[in-house]
Coordinates of C-alpha atoms in Angstrom, one line a residue:
X18 CA 25.0 -54.3 -75.6
X19 CA 21.5 -53.2 -73.8
X20 CA 20.2 -49.7 -74.9
X21 CA 19.9 -48.5 -71.4
X22 CA 23.8 -48.2 -71.4
X23 CA 23.4 -44.6 -70.7
X24 CA 22.3 -44.7 -67.6
X25 CA 26.1 -45.7 -67.0
X26 CA 28.1 -42.6 -69.0
X27 CA 27.5 -40.3 -65.4
X28 CA 29.2 -43.4 -63.4
X29 CA 31.8 -43.8 -66.0
X30 CA 33.1 -40.1 -66.1
X31 CA 33.1 -40.5 -62.0
X32 CA 35.0 -43.8 -63.0
X33 CA 37.6 -41.6 -65.3
X34 CA 38.3 -39.3 -62.6
X35 CA 39.0 -42.2 -60.2
X36 CA 41.4 -43.5 -63.3
X37 CA 43.5 -40.0 -63.1
X38 CA 45.1 -40.8 -59.4
X39 CA 46.0 -44.8 -60.3
X40 CA 48.7 -45.1 -59.7
X41 CA 50.3 -47.9 -62.6
X42 CA 53.0 -50.4 -62.2
X43 CA 55.8 -50.3 -65.2
X44 CA 55.4 -53.4 -67.8
X45 CA 58.1 -56.0 -67.1
X46 CA 60.5 -56.9 -70.3
X47 CA 59.5 -60.3 -69.6
X48 CA 58.1 -61.1 -73.0
X49 CA 58.6 -64.9 -73.7
X50 CA 55.7 -67.5 -72.5
X51 CA 56.5 -69.3 -69.3
X52 CA 56.3 -72.9 -68.6
X53 CA 55.5 -72.6 -65.1
X54 CA 51.3 -72.3 -64.0
X55 CA 50.6 -69.1 -65.0
X56 CA 46.9 -67.7 -63.3
X57 CA 45.6 -64.9 -65.4
X58 CA 42.8 -62.8 -64.8
X59 CA 40.6 -61.6 -67.7
X60 CA 37.5 -59.1 -67.4
X61 CA 34.7 -58.1 -69.4
X62 CA 31.1 -57.0 -69.3
X63 CA 27.6 -58.0 -71.6
X64 CA 24.7 -60.4 -71.2
X65 CA 24.4 -63.9 -70.4
X66 CA 25.2 -65.3 -73.8
X67 CA 28.3 -63.4 -74.0
X68 CA 29.5 -64.7 -70.4
X69 CA 28.2 -68.2 -71.8
X70 CA 30.2 -68.1 -75.2
X71 CA 33.4 -66.0 -73.0
X72 CA 33.8 -69.1 -70.5
X73 CA 34.0 -72.2 -73.2
X74 CA 36.6 -70.3 -75.5
X75 CA 38.5 -69.9 -72.0
X76 CA 37.8 -73.5 -71.2
X77 CA 39.1 -74.8 -74.9
X78 CA 42.0 -71.8 -74.1
X79 CA 42.8 -74.1 -70.7
X80 CA 42.4 -77.5 -72.7
X81 CA 45.1 -76.0 -75.5
X82 CA 47.7 -74.6 -72.6
X83 CA 47.4 -76.4 -69.5
X84 CA 50.0 -74.7 -67.1
X85 CA 47.5 -71.5 -67.6
X86 CA 44.5 -70.9 -65.6
X87 CA 41.9 -68.0 -66.7
X88 CA 39.7 -66.5 -64.3
X89 CA 37.2 -65.0 -65.6
X90 CA 35.2 -62.0 -64.0
X91 CA 32.7 -60.0 -66.1
X92 CA 30.3 -57.3 -64.8
X93 CA 27.3 -55.4 -66.5
X94 CA 28.6 -51.8 -68.1
X95 CA 28.2 -49.3 -65.8
X96 CA 29.4 -51.6 -62.7
X97 CA 32.7 -52.7 -64.6
X98 CA 33.7 -49.8 -65.6
X99 CA 34.0 -48.6 -61.7
X100 CA 35.6 -51.5 -60.6
X101 CA 38.3 -51.2 -63.6
X102 CA 39.1 -47.5 -62.2
X103 CA 39.1 -49.0 -58.2
X104 CA 41.6 -51.8 -59.6
X105 CA 43.6 -49.7 -61.4
X106 CA 43.8 -47.2 -58.8
X107 CA 44.6 -50.0 -56.3
X108 CA 47.4 -51.9 -58.8
X109 CA 45.0 -54.7 -59.2
X110 CA 44.0 -54.7 -62.8
X111 CA 43.0 -57.9 -64.8
X112 CA 45.7 -59.3 -67.0
X113 CA 43.1 -59.3 -70.1
X114 CA 40.3 -56.4 -70.2
X115 CA 37.7 -55.7 -72.2
X116 CA 37.3 -52.2 -73.0
X117 CA 35.4 -49.0 -74.9
X118 CA 35.8 -46.4 -77.4
X119 CA 34.9 -43.8 -74.4
X120 CA 38.0 -45.3 -71.7
X121 CA 40.7 -46.5 -74.8
X122 CA 42.9 -43.3 -74.3
X123 CA 41.9 -42.5 -71.2
X124 CA 43.8 -45.5 -69.7
X125 CA 46.5 -45.0 -72.7
X126 CA 47.7 -41.5 -71.3
X127 CA 48.1 -42.6 -68.4
X128 CA 49.9 -45.5 -68.8
X129 CA 47.7 -48.4 -67.5
X130 CA 47.8 -50.3 -70.9
X131 CA 50.3 -52.6 -72.9
X132 CA 51.7 -51.7 -76.1
X133 CA 50.5 -54.6 -78.1
X134 CA 52.9 -54.0 -80.9
X135 CA 55.6 -55.5 -78.3
X136 CA 53.6 -58.7 -78.3
X137 CA 53.5 -59.6 -81.9
X138 CA 55.3 -62.5 -81.1
X139 CA 52.5 -63.9 -79.4
X140 CA 49.4 -61.9 -80.6
X141 CA 49.1 -62.0 -84.3
X142 CA 47.6 -58.9 -86.2
X143 CA 47.9 -59.2 -89.9
X144 CA 44.5 -60.3 -90.7
X145 CA 43.2 -56.8 -89.3
X146 CA 42.9 -54.1 -91.9
X147 CA 44.8 -51.0 -90.4
X148 CA 41.5 -48.5 -90.9
X149 CA 40.3 -51.1 -87.7
X150 CA 43.4 -50.7 -86.0
X151 CA 43.9 -47.4 -86.2
X152 CA 40.7 -47.2 -83.8
X153 CA 42.9 -48.3 -80.8
X154 CA 45.8 -46.7 -81.6
X155 CA 47.4 -43.3 -79.7
X156 CA 49.9 -41.8 -81.1
X157 CA 50.6 -44.7 -83.3
X158 CA 51.1 -47.2 -80.7
X159 CA 47.7 -50.0 -80.6
X160 CA 47.1 -50.6 -77.0
X161 CA 43.4 -51.4 -77.9
X162 CA 42.4 -54.4 -80.5
X163 CA 39.1 -54.2 -81.7
X164 CA 36.2 -57.5 -81.2
X165 CA 34.0 -55.5 -83.9
X166 CA 32.9 -52.7 -85.9
X167 CA 30.2 -51.2 -87.0
X168 CA 28.8 -47.9 -88.5
X169 CA 25.7 -45.5 -88.0
X170 CA 23.2 -47.0 -89.7
X171 CA 19.4 -45.7 -89.6
X172 CA 17.2 -48.8 -89.2
X173 CA 14.0 -48.9 -90.4
X174 CA 10.5 -51.0 -89.9
X175 CA 9.6 -51.9 -92.8
X176 CA 6.6 -53.1 -91.2
X177 CA 5.5 -50.2 -90.5
X178 CA 5.7 -48.4 -94.1
X179 CA 3.9 -51.3 -96.2
X180 CA 1.2 -50.6 -93.5
X181 CA 1.3 -46.7 -94.8
X182 CA 1.8 -47.4 -98.3
X183 CA 4.9 -46.1 -98.7
X184 CA 8.3 -47.3 -99.8
X185 CA 11.8 -47.5 -98.7
X186 CA 13.7 -43.5 -99.7
X187 CA 16.5 -43.7 -101.4
X188 CA 19.9 -44.0 -99.1
X189 CA 22.2 -42.9 -102.0
X190 CA 20.6 -39.7 -103.1
X191 CA 18.4 -38.8 -99.8
X192 CA 19.9 -35.4 -97.7
X193 CA 18.3 -34.6 -94.5
X194 CA 15.5 -32.3 -96.1
X195 CA 13.9 -35.6 -97.6
X196 CA 14.0 -37.2 -94.2
X197 CA 12.1 -34.0 -92.4
X198 CA 10.0 -34.8 -95.4
X199 CA 9.8 -38.2 -95.2
X200 CA 9.1 -38.3 -91.7
X201 CA 6.4 -35.9 -92.1
X202 CA 4.4 -38.0 -94.3
X203 CA 4.5 -40.8 -92.1
X204 CA 3.3 -39.1 -89.6
X205 CA 0.3 -37.3 -91.8
X206 CA -0.7 -41.2 -92.8
X207 CA -0.7 -42.9 -90.0
X208 CA -2.8 -39.5 -88.2
X209 CA 0.2 -38.6 -85.9
X210 CA 0.1 -42.1 -84.5
X211 CA 3.4 -42.7 -85.7
X212 CA 6.6 -40.6 -85.9
X213 CA 9.4 -40.8 -89.0
X214 CA 12.3 -41.2 -86.9
X215 CA 13.8 -41.3 -82.9
X216 CA 16.5 -41.2 -81.2
X217 CA 19.3 -39.4 -83.3
X218 CA 20.0 -37.6 -79.9
X219 CA 20.9 -40.4 -78.8
X220 CA 24.7 -39.8 -78.4
X221 CA 27.7 -37.8 -79.9
X222 CA 28.0 -40.2 -82.8
X223 CA 25.4 -38.6 -84.6
X224 CA 26.7 -35.1 -83.8
X225 CA 30.1 -36.9 -84.8
X226 CA 28.7 -37.3 -88.3
X227 CA 26.6 -34.3 -89.1
X228 CA 30.7 -33.0 -88.2
X229 CA 31.7 -34.7 -90.4
X230 CA 29.7 -34.4 -92.8
X231 CA 30.8 -30.4 -92.8
X232 CA 34.5 -31.3 -92.7
X233 CA 34.6 -30.7 -88.9
X234 CA 35.1 -33.1 -86.2
X235 CA 34.0 -33.0 -82.4
X236 CA 37.5 -34.0 -81.3
X237 CA 41.3 -33.6 -82.9
X238 CA 44.1 -36.0 -83.0
X239 CA 45.4 -35.0 -79.2
X240 CA 42.5 -34.0 -77.9
X241 CA 40.9 -30.6 -77.9
X242 CA 37.5 -30.0 -78.2
X243 CA 37.1 -28.5 -82.2
X244 CA 33.4 -29.0 -83.2
X245 CA 32.3 -25.0 -84.1
X246 CA 29.5 -24.4 -82.5
X247 CA 27.1 -23.3 -85.0
X248 CA 27.4 -26.5 -86.6
X249 CA 25.8 -28.4 -83.2
X250 CA 23.5 -25.1 -83.6
X251 CA 22.8 -26.2 -86.8
X252 CA 21.9 -30.2 -85.9
X253 CA 20.1 -29.0 -83.2
X254 CA 18.1 -26.4 -84.3
X255 CA 17.4 -29.2 -87.4
X256 CA 16.0 -31.5 -84.9
X257 CA 14.1 -29.6 -83.0
X258 CA 12.5 -28.7 -86.3
X259 CA 11.9 -32.9 -86.6
X260 CA 10.2 -32.7 -83.3
X261 CA 7.7 -29.6 -83.8
X262 CA 6.4 -30.9 -87.4
X263 CA 5.9 -34.4 -85.7
X264 CA 8.6 -35.6 -88.0
X265 CA 9.8 -36.9 -84.2
X266 CA 8.2 -37.8 -81.3
X267 CA 7.2 -34.5 -78.3
X268 CA 9.9 -34.2 -75.8
X269 CA 8.9 -36.2 -73.4
X270 CA 8.4 -39.1 -75.4
X271 CA 12.2 -38.5 -77.1
X272 CA 13.4 -38.2 -73.1
X273 CA 11.6 -41.6 -72.6
X274 CA 13.4 -43.4 -75.0
X275 CA 16.7 -43.0 -73.5
X276 CA 16.2 -44.9 -70.7
X277 CA 13.8 -47.7 -72.9
X278 CA 14.6 -51.3 -73.1
X279 CA 14.7 -52.7 -76.2
X280 CA 11.2 -54.3 -76.1
X281 CA 10.2 -50.7 -75.2
X282 CA 11.8 -48.6 -78.3
X283 CA 9.5 -47.5 -80.9
X284 CA 10.9 -48.5 -83.7
X285 CA 9.8 -52.2 -82.2
X286 CA 6.6 -51.4 -81.0
X287 CA 6.4 -49.4 -84.5
X288 CA 4.9 -45.9 -83.2
X289 CA 8.4 -44.8 -84.9
X290 CA 9.7 -46.2 -88.5
X291 CA 13.0 -45.3 -88.0
X292 CA 16.3 -44.7 -86.0
X293 CA 19.6 -44.1 -85.8
X294 CA 21.8 -46.4 -84.1
X295 CA 25.3 -48.7 -85.0
X296 CA 24.4 -50.9 -87.5
X297 CA 25.7 -54.2 -85.6
X298 CA 23.1 -53.0 -82.5
X299 CA 20.3 -54.6 -85.6
X300 CA 20.9 -58.0 -84.1
X301 CA 19.4 -57.2 -80.7
X302 CA 16.5 -55.0 -81.8
X303 CA 15.8 -57.7 -84.1
X304 CA 15.2 -60.4 -81.4
X305 CA 13.0 -57.7 -79.5
X306 CA 10.8 -57.3 -82.6
X307 CA 11.1 -61.4 -84.3
X308 CA 8.3 -60.8 -86.9
X309 CA 8.9 -57.7 -88.0
X310 CA 10.7 -56.8 -91.4
X311 CA 13.9 -54.2 -90.3
X312 CA 16.5 -52.4 -92.6
X313 CA 19.9 -50.7 -92.4
X314 CA 19.8 -47.1 -94.5
X315 CA 22.2 -45.0 -94.9
X316 CA 22.8 -41.5 -93.3
X317 CA 21.3 -38.8 -95.6
X318 CA 23.8 -36.4 -96.7
X319 CA 24.1 -32.4 -96.2
X320 CA 22.5 -31.1 -99.7
X321 CA 24.9 -29.9 -102.1
X322 CA 27.7 -31.6 -100.2
X323 CA 29.3 -35.5 -101.2
X324 CA 30.6 -36.7 -98.1
X325 CA 28.2 -39.2 -96.0
X326 CA 30.1 -38.7 -93.2
X327 CA 30.1 -42.1 -91.7
X328 CA 33.1 -44.2 -90.0
X329 CA 34.1 -47.2 -88.9
X330 CA 33.5 -47.7 -84.8
X331 CA 34.5 -50.9 -83.0
X332 CA 32.0 -52.4 -80.5
X333 CA 34.6 -53.0 -78.0
X334 CA 38.0 -53.7 -77.4
X335 CA 40.5 -56.1 -76.0
X336 CA 43.3 -54.4 -73.9
X337 CA 46.1 -55.8 -71.7
X338 CA 46.9 -54.1 -68.5
X339 CA 50.2 -52.6 -68.2
X340 CA 50.8 -53.9 -64.8
X341 CA 50.2 -57.8 -65.7
X342 CA 53.3 -59.6 -64.5
X343 CA 52.4 -62.1 -67.7
X344 CA 51.8 -59.4 -70.7
X345 CA 53.0 -63.0 -73.1
X346 CA 50.7 -65.2 -72.1
X347 CA 47.7 -62.1 -72.1
X348 CA 48.7 -61.9 -75.3
X349 CA 48.7 -65.3 -76.4
X350 CA 44.7 -65.5 -75.0
X351 CA 43.9 -62.7 -76.7
X352 CA 45.6 -63.9 -80.0
X353 CA 42.9 -67.6 -79.1
X354 CA 40.1 -65.4 -79.4
X355 CA 40.8 -63.1 -81.6
X356 CA 42.4 -65.9 -84.3
X357 CA 42.1 -69.4 -83.1
X358 CA 39.1 -71.6 -85.6
X359 CA 37.8 -73.3 -82.1
X360 CA 37.5 -69.7 -80.3
X361 CA 36.1 -67.9 -83.1
X362 CA 33.0 -70.1 -83.8
X363 CA 32.5 -70.7 -79.9
X364 CA 32.3 -66.5 -79.8
X365 CA 30.8 -66.0 -83.4
X366 CA 29.7 -62.5 -83.6
X367 CA 28.6 -61.5 -80.2
X368 CA 30.2 -58.9 -79.8
X369 CA 29.8 -57.5 -83.5
X370 CA 31.1 -58.7 -87.0
X371 CA 35.2 -59.7 -86.3
X372 CA 37.0 -57.5 -88.0
X373 CA 39.5 -60.0 -89.3
X374 CA 39.4 -60.4 -92.6
X375 CA 40.0 -65.0 -92.3
X376 CA 37.7 -65.2 -89.0
X377 CA 34.5 -63.2 -91.3
X378 CA 34.7 -64.6 -94.3
X379 CA 34.7 -68.2 -92.2
X380 CA 32.1 -67.2 -89.9
X381 CA 30.1 -65.4 -92.9
X382 CA 28.1 -68.5 -94.1
X383 CA 27.0 -69.0 -90.5
X384 CA 25.5 -65.3 -89.4
X385 CA 22.0 -65.1 -88.8
X386 CA 19.9 -62.9 -90.9
X387 CA 20.3 -59.9 -88.5
X388 CA 24.2 -59.9 -88.4
X389 CA 24.8 -61.2 -91.7
X390 CA 23.2 -57.6 -92.8
X391 CA 25.0 -55.5 -90.8
X392 CA 28.3 -57.3 -92.1
X393 CA 26.6 -56.8 -95.7
X394 CA 25.8 -52.7 -94.8
X395 CA 29.6 -52.5 -93.4
X396 CA 31.1 -53.9 -96.0
X397 CA 29.5 -51.3 -98.5
X398 CA 30.5 -48.4 -97.1
X399 CA 33.7 -49.5 -97.3
X400 CA 35.1 -46.9 -99.9
X401 CA 33.1 -44.5 -98.7
X402 CA 34.1 -44.3 -95.0
X403 CA 36.6 -41.8 -94.0
X404 CA 39.2 -42.3 -91.4
X405 CA 38.3 -43.0 -88.1
X406 CA 37.3 -40.4 -85.8
X407 CA 39.9 -39.4 -83.0
X408 CA 39.0 -41.2 -79.6
X409 CA 37.2 -39.6 -76.9
X410 CA 39.9 -37.5 -74.7
X411 CA 40.6 -38.4 -70.9
X412 CA 37.6 -36.5 -69.4
X413 CA 35.1 -36.6 -72.5
X414 CA 33.6 -40.2 -71.3
X415 CA 30.3 -38.5 -70.2
X416 CA 29.9 -36.0 -73.1
X417 CA 27.0 -38.3 -74.4
X418 CA 24.7 -37.5 -71.2
X419 CA 26.0 -33.5 -70.7
X420 CA 25.0 -33.3 -74.8
X421 CA 21.6 -34.9 -73.9
X422 CA 21.0 -32.8 -71.3
X423 CA 21.9 -29.5 -73.3
X424 CA 19.5 -30.9 -76.2
X425 CA 16.8 -31.4 -74.0
X426 CA 16.3 -27.7 -72.8
X427 CA 16.0 -27.6 -76.6
X428 CA 13.4 -29.0 -77.7
X429 CA 11.4 -28.4 -74.4
X430 CA 11.6 -25.2 -75.2
X431 CA 14.1 -23.5 -72.4
X432 CA 17.1 -22.4 -74.2
X433 CA 17.6 -21.6 -78.0
X434 CA 20.4 -24.1 -79.8
X435 CA 22.8 -21.3 -80.3
X436 CA 22.6 -20.9 -76.6
X437 CA 23.0 -24.8 -76.3
X438 CA 25.8 -25.1 -78.1
X439 CA 28.3 -22.4 -76.9
X440 CA 26.8 -24.4 -73.1
X441 CA 27.7 -28.0 -74.2
X442 CA 31.2 -26.8 -75.5
X443 CA 31.9 -24.7 -73.2
X444 CA 31.0 -27.6 -70.0
X445 CA 33.4 -30.0 -72.8
X446 CA 36.1 -28.3 -73.1
X447 CA 36.3 -27.5 -69.4
X448 CA 36.1 -31.4 -68.5
X449 CA 38.5 -32.2 -70.7
X450 CA 40.7 -29.7 -69.6
X451 CA 40.0 -30.4 -65.8
X452 CA 41.2 -34.1 -67.1
X453 CA 44.3 -33.0 -68.2
X454 CA 45.4 -31.4 -65.3

């Protein structure tokens, strides 16, 4: 997934608005496999590597089930969601579609997705942990099956630390105060040429970790915005302290980093030692810096608290359209992607380490070092992670770009953290309330 996907958040918000008016057909009650010729449409976004792997898996599926023809449709991330909104509005959605956490609840609440639990005759989810399945449930109904999972992490450039004569911090015990001191020391030892940490403001997932460390969250189970403004003000105040002290890049560099390609990221070019992202993203970052040793560290904790605030988030999901005329066949294709040995060997971990425990155990010896490091990191967190955060409610798919706008005002000094936090929460609540109608 390219980092520049943030550019498309505004388009995603528009796509969500279009979805609000879509007309969705009622699901068929025929859940048996047909013996007649069937044509399915399967849609996804991603890189050329993902396209090639998915088409190979589709070819294998068609050899296994010769009466089923699958038409693959793909796009880049932003264009994909605009296309999905148009397709659902025209009652022309694909049978099987790749989905994202930002949209699962929006589509499910409007009846656009099929209840995967009703397709158990074709779709086996027995090897998926309940914590993974819960991330795709809305009001206890499974609407989205995760393809891979990740957790927030601090990716660290070990080569730069070695050059500066510094050791890795102890991520089992460090606090946010320790991170600030560590970042300031990096900047001091480098003569101001290297910053400690970048991109902690990139989206709302880091806000969620901070909130959960303080016993709060962004949303509740029914989609209300419940983030206390004082907690957000504390977070943005902390990030401004990092910026002012040199532990993080100056405001202009932070803004440029939002739209940077992988090769332009400060952690890749060596101008920053650490960056915040999801663990499964290390594969792309390592590919952009093949000669650099990268290490995954846990997020710091709040001093005096034992809450780590981390949670598993699917890299993406698969969903079946409620309007599909062939939901049984769509579920059969999804089961093939998720459970079949031939298919999972083809797809590998390109969409993230599979939550399916049997598949992951079989693929683990074949994982490239970055993917194995991500998998090991995620497994080590299992006893510590909490329940998944509630799904993003309808209307909030653009929350990342809204937050970034307010945070930019903080680091440029045009508003206080308290003013920005109050403004962000008010605007986010308004967009969610508007989407509810």
